[in-house]
């Protein structure tokens, strides 16, 4: 069937919508002989005001009327004076507004663009244009042409427009030389270009598989992948083995590059237990600097114990409570030392202890700041203390930019602009990774008391490092361990069983409890059927919560009871397809309005806003973080974006091209649940690898529940998990750095 193609020319009146990743654009085209025409298609790089020749098919859209579906296009230099004037005044050339554009075109007429290109100094003939402005106009005019050529060049290597603009802005015309000689440099310099993209470009360019550039970039990539798994370093042998597997080359082609990388300060090699260990430079110095800053903060104060006891007696009477000995000890150590760690399981009075510390320092008229790693943890801290708590990111005033090429966040609070506080208390410290700790410490001045609170028996942070455990293991700081379970907490089998699990003791699985249940099933599909009934029908009424608030936690991503399979099935039953719910399919996953979803990596540049019921913005900011859960409130197929509403009404718009940062969250891994609390937790536990199915994992999952835990599966496997103390070792060395500095100071 033949379809008649239309060809139209005109200038871009307005860009209605643009997806910077894939170039999909909706624009309004204006020409002399017709009214404005809506055009839809993929454009490499265009600006408002540019003159286009478009070829495509006219279609009637049910909502937006007649549109030209563009199949090919050509950017042309405007030849008529009106189009020239509109292009210059469109904002495409910074500093040239409509009025100045009119004066330029009136003066030079049809010769306008030739003058800008060949004789830019003549622009000074126009009133209001200095020599400096003339140069800037000429430079920008040429850059637009060069940028468009660069985008076309980069697209042949599969590089998105958004990434292409980043590459061009960073390198300019050097881009062509770098792509030809060493495209791996992109992975070092440009956020968003990983090793695999650079390697694919290198393959297309014709760079050899054993190239020096490729081997060094591969080793850095292996170290970064290890960091993604929580490790700060790898042993030399582990680094060689993983690099050989990644690059498909011989080991001897890898070994001789390590010393060059040390000399180039890309990596640091340190001996640990007679083994050479390799760090990326950033993580080595992050650990070292964290250790130094912690030691600097740890100033001991002379304080009368008699005076302390007198004040505590007064506070306990005023607060109408009596602290247990270790809680009182924690307050005393907070008063005495610059750095204090408080650790303990659920129900051991960590919150009461924090409240007592706050009240004590309030009496001293000290300024106190409270923080936690996640929004949920900060909100819970605010509710239990009655004082405002913030996320650490917000406390440090996260900016939308980046700190370096590796996409690490930049904070406004740092050495030059430190936090103004006498006391800083951080809760849920088990979740804090090395980078976040490093950023926090840079903003804390010597003389500020730092109190770190957390459960050292929880799983370590999702990000790299083992911060809380390493600081405690160093034995360089005062540590108070709370172990007594208080009477009210002892009435909860969730708390009692959590402590039994942590101690390696058997727990009762006879269903005589009101908040801890074991439902025996020996088949994965039967387990899933039970989970659906629990989440959809039975538990919401039992714990007085919505089904979306009840969380399925599973040890694994893959397998019959892994996150990936569970989410597909649970979506079908908990948020089924209906006529009034819009959907978007991305790489085999269907996102649907009403879906429960989770952000799966830190994105410091994503913008969010909170709107009132009347539609005006109450608050806004940047940053959505790994593990944040929300609900898809809208899918806009015309604008190609999904809106997700997170806690506290924060709304975030994701372009369709950015949906790789989201996944369904009806079921999540236990690791991803850190720092969160749910009214009820449902756990499928049947079979799995011994290294994963351990005591630490079960303990973390159980402590996520406030009102009810239901385990569905094998009681034998639960007993095996309690008995299994094996867990994957993290390669971290903050404790060693602390001990080294402590020994130097003695």
XYZ file of C-alpha atoms in Angstrom:
746
model
C 0.000 0.000 0.000
C 1.407 3.382 -0.995
C 1.285 6.169 1.564
C 1.580 9.716 0.265
C 4.468 11.583 1.892
C 4.201 15.279 2.623
C 7.145 17.704 2.547
C 6.949 20.951 4.469
C 9.407 23.693 5.367
C 9.381 26.178 8.191
C 10.987 27.249 11.413
C 10.596 25.619 14.808
C 8.158 27.857 16.680
C 8.241 25.780 19.892
C 9.651 22.479 21.143
C 6.668 21.042 23.029
C 8.446 17.947 24.325
C 11.885 16.422 23.886
C 13.346 13.160 25.143
C 17.036 13.959 25.419
C 17.999 10.277 25.503
C 16.555 9.122 22.186
C 15.755 12.420 20.436
C 11.992 11.838 20.275
C 10.526 15.327 19.835
C 7.148 17.000 19.547
C 7.484 20.440 17.949
C 5.368 23.189 16.475
C 6.448 24.183 12.947
C 5.519 27.543 11.455
C 5.751 28.482 7.785
C 4.590 31.395 5.685
C 1.927 29.508 3.711
C 0.282 27.497 6.514
C -0.777 27.611 10.136
C 1.370 26.012 12.836
C 1.737 22.270 12.334
C 2.519 19.764 15.107
C 5.361 17.472 14.041
C 6.441 14.288 15.808
C 9.644 12.353 15.202
C 13.257 11.671 16.164
C 15.658 14.580 15.682
C 19.405 14.442 16.403
C 19.746 17.990 17.705
C 17.565 21.015 17.028
C 16.696 24.336 18.637
C 13.679 26.591 18.561
C 14.000 29.029 15.670
C 15.853 26.639 13.344
C 14.635 26.176 9.776
C 13.682 22.592 8.848
C 12.655 20.693 5.743
C 10.503 17.772 6.903
C 9.145 14.751 5.057
C 6.542 12.501 6.612
C 2.946 11.333 6.827
C 0.019 13.422 7.985
C -1.962 11.554 10.625
C -5.031 12.444 12.681
C -4.378 12.045 16.425
C -7.518 11.349 18.493
C -6.567 13.952 21.118
C -4.036 16.321 19.541
C -5.472 16.666 16.028
C -3.508 16.640 12.760
C 0.208 15.855 13.060
C 3.101 15.227 10.709
C 4.812 11.951 11.574
C 8.337 12.801 10.431
C 10.344 10.155 8.568
C 13.303 12.309 7.511
C 14.394 15.865 7.975
C 17.046 18.357 6.979
C 18.242 21.422 8.882
C 18.561 24.325 6.461
C 19.858 27.810 6.920
C 16.916 30.223 6.791
C 16.929 32.292 3.620
C 14.109 34.723 4.294
C 14.606 37.603 6.708
C 11.705 36.643 8.995
C 13.091 33.158 9.587
C 16.616 34.495 10.192
C 15.273 36.938 12.737
C 13.211 34.307 14.494
C 16.143 31.872 14.679
C 18.509 34.439 16.196
C 15.861 35.660 18.646
C 14.661 32.190 19.691
C 17.187 31.759 22.481
C 19.401 29.468 20.400
C 22.150 32.109 20.690
C 22.591 33.064 24.325
C 22.415 36.828 24.890
C 20.536 37.553 21.671
C 16.897 38.377 22.340
C 14.109 39.257 19.908
C 14.902 42.990 19.844
C 18.627 42.527 19.152
C 17.880 39.866 16.524
C 15.629 42.356 14.722
C 18.381 45.011 14.688
C 20.990 42.534 13.360
C 18.788 41.289 10.498
C 17.607 44.796 9.565
C 21.236 45.911 9.315
C 22.704 42.984 7.347
C 19.544 41.634 5.639
C 20.192 38.476 3.549
C 23.897 38.719 4.386
C 23.284 38.177 8.143
C 24.531 34.598 8.533
C 27.559 35.114 6.238
C 28.635 38.118 8.320
C 28.296 36.156 11.581
C 30.426 33.317 10.165
C 33.067 35.210 8.157
C 33.181 38.764 9.480
C 31.856 38.646 13.072
C 33.687 41.886 13.932
C 31.161 43.723 11.735
C 28.422 42.907 14.259
C 29.777 45.898 16.206
C 28.073 48.045 13.567
C 24.785 47.154 15.280
C 23.821 49.304 18.263
C 24.236 47.415 21.560
C 26.865 44.911 20.328
C 30.402 45.252 21.692
C 33.480 43.431 20.396
C 33.091 40.857 23.200
C 29.420 40.199 22.411
C 30.232 39.928 18.694
C 32.837 37.240 19.408
C 30.435 35.323 21.666
C 27.672 35.365 19.017
C 30.083 34.032 16.382
C 31.440 31.308 18.695
C 27.942 30.104 19.649
C 26.787 30.195 16.033
C 29.683 27.941 15.042
C 29.237 25.677 18.109
C 25.633 24.931 17.144
C 26.836 23.721 13.748
C 29.669 21.689 15.301
C 27.422 20.198 17.989
C 24.942 18.973 15.400
C 27.758 17.306 13.442
C 29.084 15.764 16.655
C 25.661 14.312 17.529
C 25.345 12.684 14.113
C 28.883 11.292 14.458
C 28.258 9.874 17.954
C 24.962 8.255 17.036
C 26.761 5.800 14.749
C 28.294 4.376 17.942
C 24.920 4.034 19.659
C 25.477 7.007 21.995
C 22.288 8.763 23.124
C 21.781 12.469 22.508
C 21.931 13.343 26.183
C 25.214 11.498 26.601
C 26.478 12.888 23.312
C 25.976 16.459 24.507
C 27.906 15.631 27.718
C 30.782 14.187 25.669
C 30.899 17.149 23.306
C 30.722 19.726 26.125
C 33.559 17.981 27.965
C 35.947 17.508 25.036
C 34.788 19.843 22.251
C 36.586 19.099 18.978
C 39.084 16.860 20.876
C 36.226 14.342 20.975
C 37.096 12.921 17.525
C 40.748 12.327 18.442
C 39.826 10.677 21.780
C 37.267 8.374 20.159
C 39.805 7.366 17.539
C 42.750 6.743 19.897
C 41.367 5.945 23.375
C 37.578 5.788 23.772
C 38.135 4.231 27.234
C 38.952 7.742 28.457
C 35.209 8.425 28.204
C 34.544 5.950 31.027
C 36.997 7.880 33.249
C 35.793 11.384 32.411
C 32.084 11.226 31.561
C 29.300 10.287 33.971
C 27.041 7.767 32.232
C 29.716 6.192 30.010
C 30.647 2.864 31.547
C 33.320 0.433 30.457
C 30.955 -1.597 28.273
C 29.856 1.425 26.210
C 33.479 2.532 25.814
C 34.508 -1.035 24.903
C 31.827 -1.253 22.219
C 32.967 2.072 20.737
C 36.572 0.828 20.814
C 35.560 -2.355 18.987
C 33.826 -0.330 16.260
C 36.822 2.001 15.984
C 39.131 -1.009 15.601
C 41.165 -0.918 18.827
C 42.765 -4.293 19.688
C 41.479 -6.533 22.483
C 44.867 -6.402 24.299
C 45.329 -2.632 23.950
C 46.987 -0.980 26.961
C 44.042 1.403 27.214
C 41.566 -1.484 27.233
C 43.412 -3.494 29.898
C 43.750 -0.531 32.295
C 40.135 0.513 31.763
C 39.079 -3.111 32.324
C 40.928 -3.284 35.646
C 39.317 -0.039 36.838
C 35.922 -1.397 35.763
C 36.500 -4.603 37.761
C 37.329 -2.517 40.856
C 34.172 -0.448 40.356
C 32.065 -3.599 39.942
C 33.572 -4.886 43.186
C 32.578 -1.598 44.857
C 29.031 -2.150 43.575
C 29.124 -5.458 45.479
C 30.283 -3.679 48.653
C 34.063 -4.170 48.426
C 36.598 -1.381 48.972
C 39.480 -3.405 47.501
C 40.296 -6.697 45.792
C 43.310 -8.891 46.306
C 45.749 -8.725 43.419
C 44.879 -12.271 42.341
C 41.131 -11.571 42.436
C 41.686 -8.448 40.312
C 43.722 -10.357 37.726
C 41.245 -13.244 37.567
C 38.199 -11.009 37.094
C 39.955 -8.817 34.515
C 40.988 -11.863 32.468
C 37.381 -13.124 32.529
C 36.034 -9.696 31.523
C 38.442 -9.015 28.660
C 39.004 -12.563 27.407
C 42.793 -12.170 27.318
C 45.794 -13.914 28.912
C 46.828 -13.116 32.496
C 50.335 -11.996 31.462
C 48.728 -9.219 29.395
C 47.203 -7.848 32.616
C 49.872 -8.139 35.331
C 52.465 -5.714 33.962
C 49.939 -2.845 33.800
C 49.344 -2.632 37.554
C 52.540 -0.710 38.391
C 51.794 1.826 35.631
C 48.373 2.416 37.218
C 50.010 2.904 40.638
C 52.414 5.480 39.149
C 49.477 7.208 37.445
C 47.734 7.316 40.864
C 44.741 5.419 39.515
C 45.117 2.658 42.112
C 46.823 2.067 45.459
C 48.373 -1.275 46.455
C 48.606 -2.137 50.187
C 49.614 -5.363 51.890
C 46.948 -6.948 54.141
C 47.716 -10.263 55.882
C 50.640 -10.876 53.528
C 48.480 -10.344 50.417
C 48.759 -7.438 48.000
C 45.402 -5.657 47.877
C 44.401 -3.191 45.186
C 42.184 -0.161 45.830
C 40.898 2.416 43.393
C 42.506 5.658 44.579
C 39.179 7.220 45.556
C 38.171 4.438 47.950
C 41.636 4.110 49.501
C 41.826 7.802 50.350
C 38.156 7.904 51.369
C 38.861 5.229 54.001
C 42.101 6.868 55.095
C 40.534 10.327 55.396
C 37.479 8.944 57.232
C 39.845 7.361 59.742
C 41.798 10.592 60.224
C 38.681 12.750 60.623
C 37.130 10.318 63.127
C 40.312 10.310 65.200
C 40.433 14.128 65.093
C 36.834 14.331 66.366
C 37.435 11.944 69.251
C 38.322 14.511 71.888
C 37.843 13.435 75.509
C 36.342 15.933 77.954
C 36.970 16.189 81.662
C 33.575 15.878 83.262
C 32.600 15.382 86.887
C 30.753 12.088 87.341
C 29.085 13.552 90.424
C 27.771 16.486 88.406
C 26.613 14.059 85.694
C 24.693 11.858 88.161
C 23.016 14.906 89.672
C 21.844 16.173 86.301
C 20.702 12.712 85.193
C 18.613 12.297 88.352
C 16.923 15.602 87.574
C 16.297 14.651 83.900
C 14.953 11.178 84.683
C 12.505 12.705 87.123
C 11.455 15.332 84.589
C 11.127 12.730 81.780
C 9.258 10.379 84.141
C 11.510 7.436 83.349
C 14.330 5.439 84.828
C 17.198 4.600 82.515
C 18.812 1.172 82.588
C 22.524 1.141 83.537
C 23.845 0.833 79.965
C 21.511 3.581 78.732
C 22.817 5.888 81.457
C 26.346 4.824 80.501
C 25.631 5.804 76.898
C 24.604 9.320 77.966
C 27.764 9.622 80.099
C 30.012 8.474 77.231
C 28.280 10.947 74.883
C 29.121 13.741 77.310
C 32.702 12.554 77.767
C 33.802 11.687 74.232
C 33.810 13.360 70.844
C 32.779 10.132 69.083
C 30.383 7.538 70.531
C 28.872 4.394 69.029
C 25.633 2.929 70.390
C 24.569 -0.468 69.076
C 21.769 -2.835 70.013
C 18.961 -4.926 68.579
C 15.238 -4.121 68.484
C 13.539 -3.344 71.810
C 16.796 -2.561 73.649
C 16.022 1.101 74.188
C 18.103 2.851 71.516
C 15.365 5.462 70.990
C 14.989 6.139 74.736
C 18.760 6.532 74.955
C 18.805 8.993 72.041
C 16.014 10.989 73.727
C 17.945 11.115 76.996
C 21.093 12.309 75.187
C 19.101 15.013 73.408
C 17.558 16.233 76.670
C 20.933 16.255 78.426
C 22.581 18.383 75.735
C 19.531 20.646 75.560
C 20.095 21.437 79.239
C 23.646 22.408 78.249
C 22.112 24.709 75.577
C 23.967 22.910 72.788
C 22.791 22.847 69.144
C 21.718 19.328 68.094
C 21.182 17.888 64.597
C 19.514 14.516 63.929
C 19.953 12.502 60.731
C 19.393 9.070 59.186
C 20.332 7.529 55.804
C 16.783 7.233 54.369
C 13.586 9.271 54.378
C 11.728 6.499 56.210
C 14.383 6.244 58.911
C 14.521 10.036 59.322
C 10.730 10.230 59.581
C 10.706 7.472 62.218
C 13.459 9.271 64.137
C 11.388 12.481 64.107
C 8.308 10.635 65.361
C 10.109 8.859 68.207
C 12.158 11.831 69.423
C 9.810 14.728 68.744
C 12.677 16.594 67.060
C 13.206 17.238 63.369
C 15.430 14.646 61.724
C 16.646 14.840 58.131
C 18.186 12.442 55.671
C 21.968 12.746 55.649
C 21.736 13.916 52.030
C 19.409 16.747 52.990
C 21.424 17.620 56.091
C 24.494 18.010 53.856
C 22.422 20.042 51.353
C 22.695 17.846 48.295
C 23.160 19.793 45.093
C 21.985 18.578 41.700
C 25.512 18.421 40.355
C 28.212 15.812 40.597
C 31.318 15.728 42.746
C 33.413 13.901 40.183
C 33.305 11.860 37.013
C 32.079 8.751 38.822
C 28.621 10.212 39.550
C 29.213 10.754 43.244
C 27.032 13.329 44.873
C 28.149 16.845 45.630
C 27.093 18.483 48.860
C 26.995 22.162 49.751
C 28.079 21.305 53.290
C 31.788 20.377 53.398
C 35.124 21.561 54.806
C 34.570 25.105 53.529
C 30.917 25.241 54.640
C 30.606 22.906 57.672
C 27.501 21.998 59.633
C 26.714 24.380 62.453
C 26.088 22.068 65.407
C 27.522 21.073 68.755
C 26.092 17.541 68.588
C 25.194 15.371 65.566
C 23.284 12.118 66.115
C 23.012 9.664 63.192
C 20.630 6.689 63.423
C 20.533 3.478 61.305
C 24.303 3.607 60.843
C 24.423 0.053 59.452
C 23.060 1.531 56.205
C 25.722 4.226 55.828
C 28.311 3.380 53.162
C 31.848 4.720 52.879
C 31.097 7.541 50.458
C 28.226 8.925 52.542
C 30.318 8.673 55.735
C 33.197 10.473 54.016
C 30.855 13.253 52.868
C 29.375 13.603 56.360
C 32.729 13.748 58.135
C 33.992 16.434 55.766
C 31.182 18.675 57.044
C 31.794 18.066 60.774
C 34.245 20.398 62.521
C 36.537 19.314 65.342
C 34.784 20.027 68.619
C 31.437 18.684 67.430
C 30.240 15.533 69.195
C 29.335 12.733 66.770
C 27.008 9.993 68.051
C 26.496 7.011 65.731
C 23.588 4.670 66.478
C 22.774 1.390 64.757
C 22.386 -2.358 64.912
C 25.751 -3.885 64.045
C 24.072 -7.269 63.412
C 22.049 -5.937 60.462
C 23.229 -6.548 56.913
C 25.913 -4.070 55.824
C 25.141 -1.071 53.615
C 24.063 -1.530 50.000
C 26.926 0.763 48.968
C 30.622 -0.084 49.436
C 32.246 -0.403 52.836
C 31.461 -1.818 56.251
C 31.482 1.458 58.141
C 29.653 0.737 61.405
C 31.190 -2.698 61.943
C 34.703 -1.494 61.058
C 34.559 1.474 63.438
C 33.377 -0.775 66.285
C 35.924 -3.495 65.466
C 38.785 -0.975 65.563
C 38.314 -0.591 69.358
C 39.460 3.033 68.974
C 36.235 4.607 70.235
C 33.791 4.353 73.098
C 31.140 1.739 72.237
C 27.995 1.110 74.292
C 26.154 -2.151 73.550
C 22.498 -2.217 74.602
C 21.294 -5.772 75.172
C 18.449 -5.698 77.706
C 15.016 -6.235 76.126
C 12.505 -3.965 77.854
C 9.207 -5.289 79.204
C 6.957 -3.786 76.523
C 9.247 -5.012 73.753
C 9.403 -8.464 75.351
C 5.671 -8.848 74.692
C 6.413 -8.904 70.949
C 7.462 -12.256 69.534
C 8.980 -10.384 66.587
C 11.515 -8.759 68.937
C 12.028 -11.852 71.116
C 12.552 -14.080 68.076
C 14.893 -11.552 66.452
C 17.161 -11.720 69.494
C 16.953 -15.529 69.575
C 17.893 -15.674 65.882
C 20.841 -13.355 66.523
C 21.966 -15.555 69.412
C 21.646 -18.731 67.309
C 18.759 -20.092 69.385
C 15.756 -22.005 68.041
C 12.505 -20.092 67.736
C 8.952 -21.378 68.233
C 7.232 -21.948 64.879
C 4.004 -23.410 66.325
C 1.743 -20.441 65.404
C 0.743 -19.777 69.010
C 2.052 -16.236 68.620
C -0.084 -13.216 67.717
C 2.594 -11.578 65.549
C 4.959 -14.325 64.312
C 3.675 -17.118 62.044
C 5.094 -20.052 60.088
C 2.970 -21.504 57.274
C 4.393 -24.841 56.123
C 4.436 -25.285 52.325
C 6.825 -27.395 50.248
C 6.088 -26.181 46.715
C 7.002 -22.791 45.218
C 3.656 -22.277 43.436
C 1.682 -23.133 46.579
C 3.837 -20.662 48.510
C 3.037 -17.931 45.966
C -0.705 -18.635 46.228
C -0.487 -18.231 50.015
C 1.484 -14.964 49.644
C -1.213 -13.529 47.335
C -3.961 -14.366 49.823
C -1.984 -12.901 52.718
C -1.046 -9.617 51.040
C -4.311 -9.030 49.199
C -6.934 -10.445 51.555
C -5.861 -11.394 55.066
C -3.093 -9.184 56.414
C -4.421 -5.664 55.547
C -7.267 -6.013 58.050
C -5.118 -7.857 60.597
C -2.474 -5.105 60.819
C -4.759 -2.209 59.802
C -2.805 -1.281 56.672
C -3.167 -1.150 52.895
C -1.941 -4.114 50.863
C 0.726 -1.873 49.286
C 2.187 -1.274 52.758
C 2.688 -5.001 53.363
C 6.077 -6.069 52.041
C 7.151 -9.395 50.573
C 10.857 -9.924 51.354
C 12.834 -12.654 49.640
C 16.518 -13.619 49.867
C 17.018 -13.949 46.109
C 16.570 -12.074 42.834
C 16.432 -15.177 40.624
C 14.645 -18.486 40.937
C 11.070 -19.655 41.532
C 10.735 -17.479 44.642
C 13.047 -14.675 43.536
C 12.159 -11.010 43.153
C 11.846 -11.117 39.368
C 9.291 -13.943 39.179
C 7.371 -12.880 42.284
C 6.886 -9.333 41.016
C 5.402 -10.463 37.714
C 2.901 -12.729 39.473
C 2.071 -10.327 42.313
C 1.480 -7.465 39.871
C -1.077 -9.627 38.051
C -3.060 -10.234 41.240
C -2.482 -7.037 43.244
C -2.697 -4.505 40.385
C -4.380 -6.282 37.451
C -4.824 -4.762 34.005
C -7.983 -2.675 33.551
C -9.263 -0.384 30.796
C -8.681 2.783 32.788
C -5.037 2.025 33.762
C -2.366 3.104 31.298
C 0.671 0.882 30.738
C 4.178 1.083 29.309
C 6.251 -1.960 28.377
C 10.038 -1.635 28.731
C 12.353 -4.550 27.929
C 9.714 -7.150 28.771
C 8.494 -5.402 31.938
C 5.060 -3.799 32.068
C 4.735 -0.643 34.165
C 1.121 0.101 35.055
C -0.594 2.962 36.836
C -0.983 1.919 40.478
C 2.164 -0.255 40.436
C 4.420 -0.322 43.476
C 7.966 0.471 42.282
C 11.435 1.060 43.681
C 14.375 3.251 42.618
C 17.326 0.877 42.214
C 20.277 3.291 42.141
C 21.160 6.669 43.573
C 20.242 9.490 41.198
C 21.325 12.793 42.663
C 19.942 14.849 39.769
C 16.347 13.586 39.606
C 14.035 16.437 40.560
C 11.067 15.990 42.898
C 8.304 18.267 44.097
C 5.505 18.155 46.640
C 2.260 19.796 45.550
C -0.659 20.972 47.657
C -4.186 19.741 46.981
C -4.687 23.020 45.083
C -1.818 22.255 42.718
C 0.877 24.698 43.797
C 4.388 23.558 44.737
C 4.991 23.351 48.491
C 8.513 21.959 48.360
C 11.008 20.743 45.776
C 14.514 19.367 45.545
C 16.787 16.849 43.839
C 17.813 13.289 44.587
C 16.036 9.922 44.608
C 17.927 7.072 46.224
C 18.524 3.358 45.956
C 15.695 1.576 47.809
C 13.132 4.428 47.733
C 9.658 2.952 47.080
C 6.633 4.677 45.559
C 3.501 4.238 43.458
C 3.083 5.014 39.748
C 0.439 7.753 39.789
C 0.397 8.572 36.059
C 1.708 7.316 32.716
C 1.739 9.989 29.992
C 2.276 8.284 26.636
C 2.228 11.595 24.745
C 4.977 13.187 26.842
C 6.631 9.740 27.198
C 7.005 9.908 30.961
C 5.924 8.139 34.139
C 5.142 9.955 37.391
C 5.987 8.153 40.629
C 4.764 9.401 43.997
C 7.159 8.646 46.844
C 6.760 9.126 50.589
C 5.585 12.515 51.852
C 3.951 13.173 48.461
C 7.230 13.637 46.561
C 6.462 13.336 42.845
C 9.156 12.438 40.336
C 8.789 12.378 36.544
C 10.777 9.685 34.716
C 11.225 9.772 30.933
C 10.496 6.399 29.325
C 14.232 6.203 28.579
C 14.987 6.411 32.326
C 12.856 3.460 33.417
C 15.928 1.263 33.814
C 16.246 2.981 37.222
C 12.894 1.542 38.351
C 11.716 -1.959 39.114
C 8.572 -3.401 40.648
C 8.545 -3.597 44.441
C 5.687 -5.932 45.385
C 8.583 -8.181 46.374
C 12.082 -6.888 47.151
C 15.287 -8.493 48.360
C 15.935 -8.444 52.092
C 19.081 -6.430 51.402
C 17.027 -3.660 49.780
C 14.721 -3.473 52.829
C 17.414 -2.094 55.135
C 16.368 0.894 57.197
C 12.687 0.399 56.375
C 9.832 -0.717 58.608
C 6.605 -2.288 57.379
C 3.339 -3.079 59.202
C 3.767 -6.683 58.086
C 6.473 -8.711 56.373
C 5.872 -11.903 54.365
C 8.891 -14.112 53.622
C 9.009 -17.080 51.235
C 11.779 -19.395 52.478
C 12.181 -22.771 50.788
C 15.583 -23.497 49.236
C 18.630 -21.516 48.253
C 22.422 -21.177 48.374
C 23.965 -21.675 51.813
C 26.128 -18.543 51.558
C 22.976 -16.445 51.136
C 20.556 -18.242 53.456
C 22.240 -17.278 56.727
C 21.417 -15.962 60.202
C 22.308 -12.362 59.374
C 19.830 -12.262 56.480
C 16.950 -13.791 58.487
C 17.606 -11.430 61.416
C 17.516 -8.376 59.132
C 14.244 -9.490 57.510
C 12.461 -10.186 60.818
C 13.474 -6.804 62.267
C 11.820 -4.980 59.349
C 8.309 -5.840 60.668
C 6.390 -3.727 63.188
C 3.208 -5.751 63.732
C 3.479 -9.117 62.015
C 5.929 -11.571 60.440
C 4.717 -14.463 58.292
C 7.207 -17.017 56.935
C 5.823 -19.263 54.205
C 7.792 -22.378 53.303
C 10.119 -24.738 55.148
C 10.640 -24.596 58.924
C 13.723 -26.790 58.406
C 15.278 -24.097 56.193
C 14.501 -21.457 58.845
C 16.344 -23.579 61.427
C 19.260 -24.017 58.993
C 19.454 -20.248 58.468
C 19.613 -19.627 62.237
C 22.441 -22.162 62.541
C 24.350 -20.776 59.526
C 26.737 -17.985 60.557
C 28.555 -17.963 57.202
C 28.225 -14.710 55.350
C 30.000 -13.182 52.383
C 33.095 -11.320 53.596
C 33.362 -7.705 52.540
C 36.793 -6.453 51.601
C 37.010 -3.281 53.691
C 39.777 -1.873 55.883
C 38.526 1.211 57.737
C 39.259 -0.626 60.993
C 42.889 -1.165 59.927
C 43.315 2.496 58.970
C 41.920 3.534 62.365
C 44.233 1.178 64.262
C 47.257 2.444 62.276
C 46.450 6.069 63.130
C 45.744 5.195 66.760
C 49.129 3.485 67.066
C 50.854 6.503 65.505
C 49.223 8.822 68.050
C 50.339 6.739 71.062
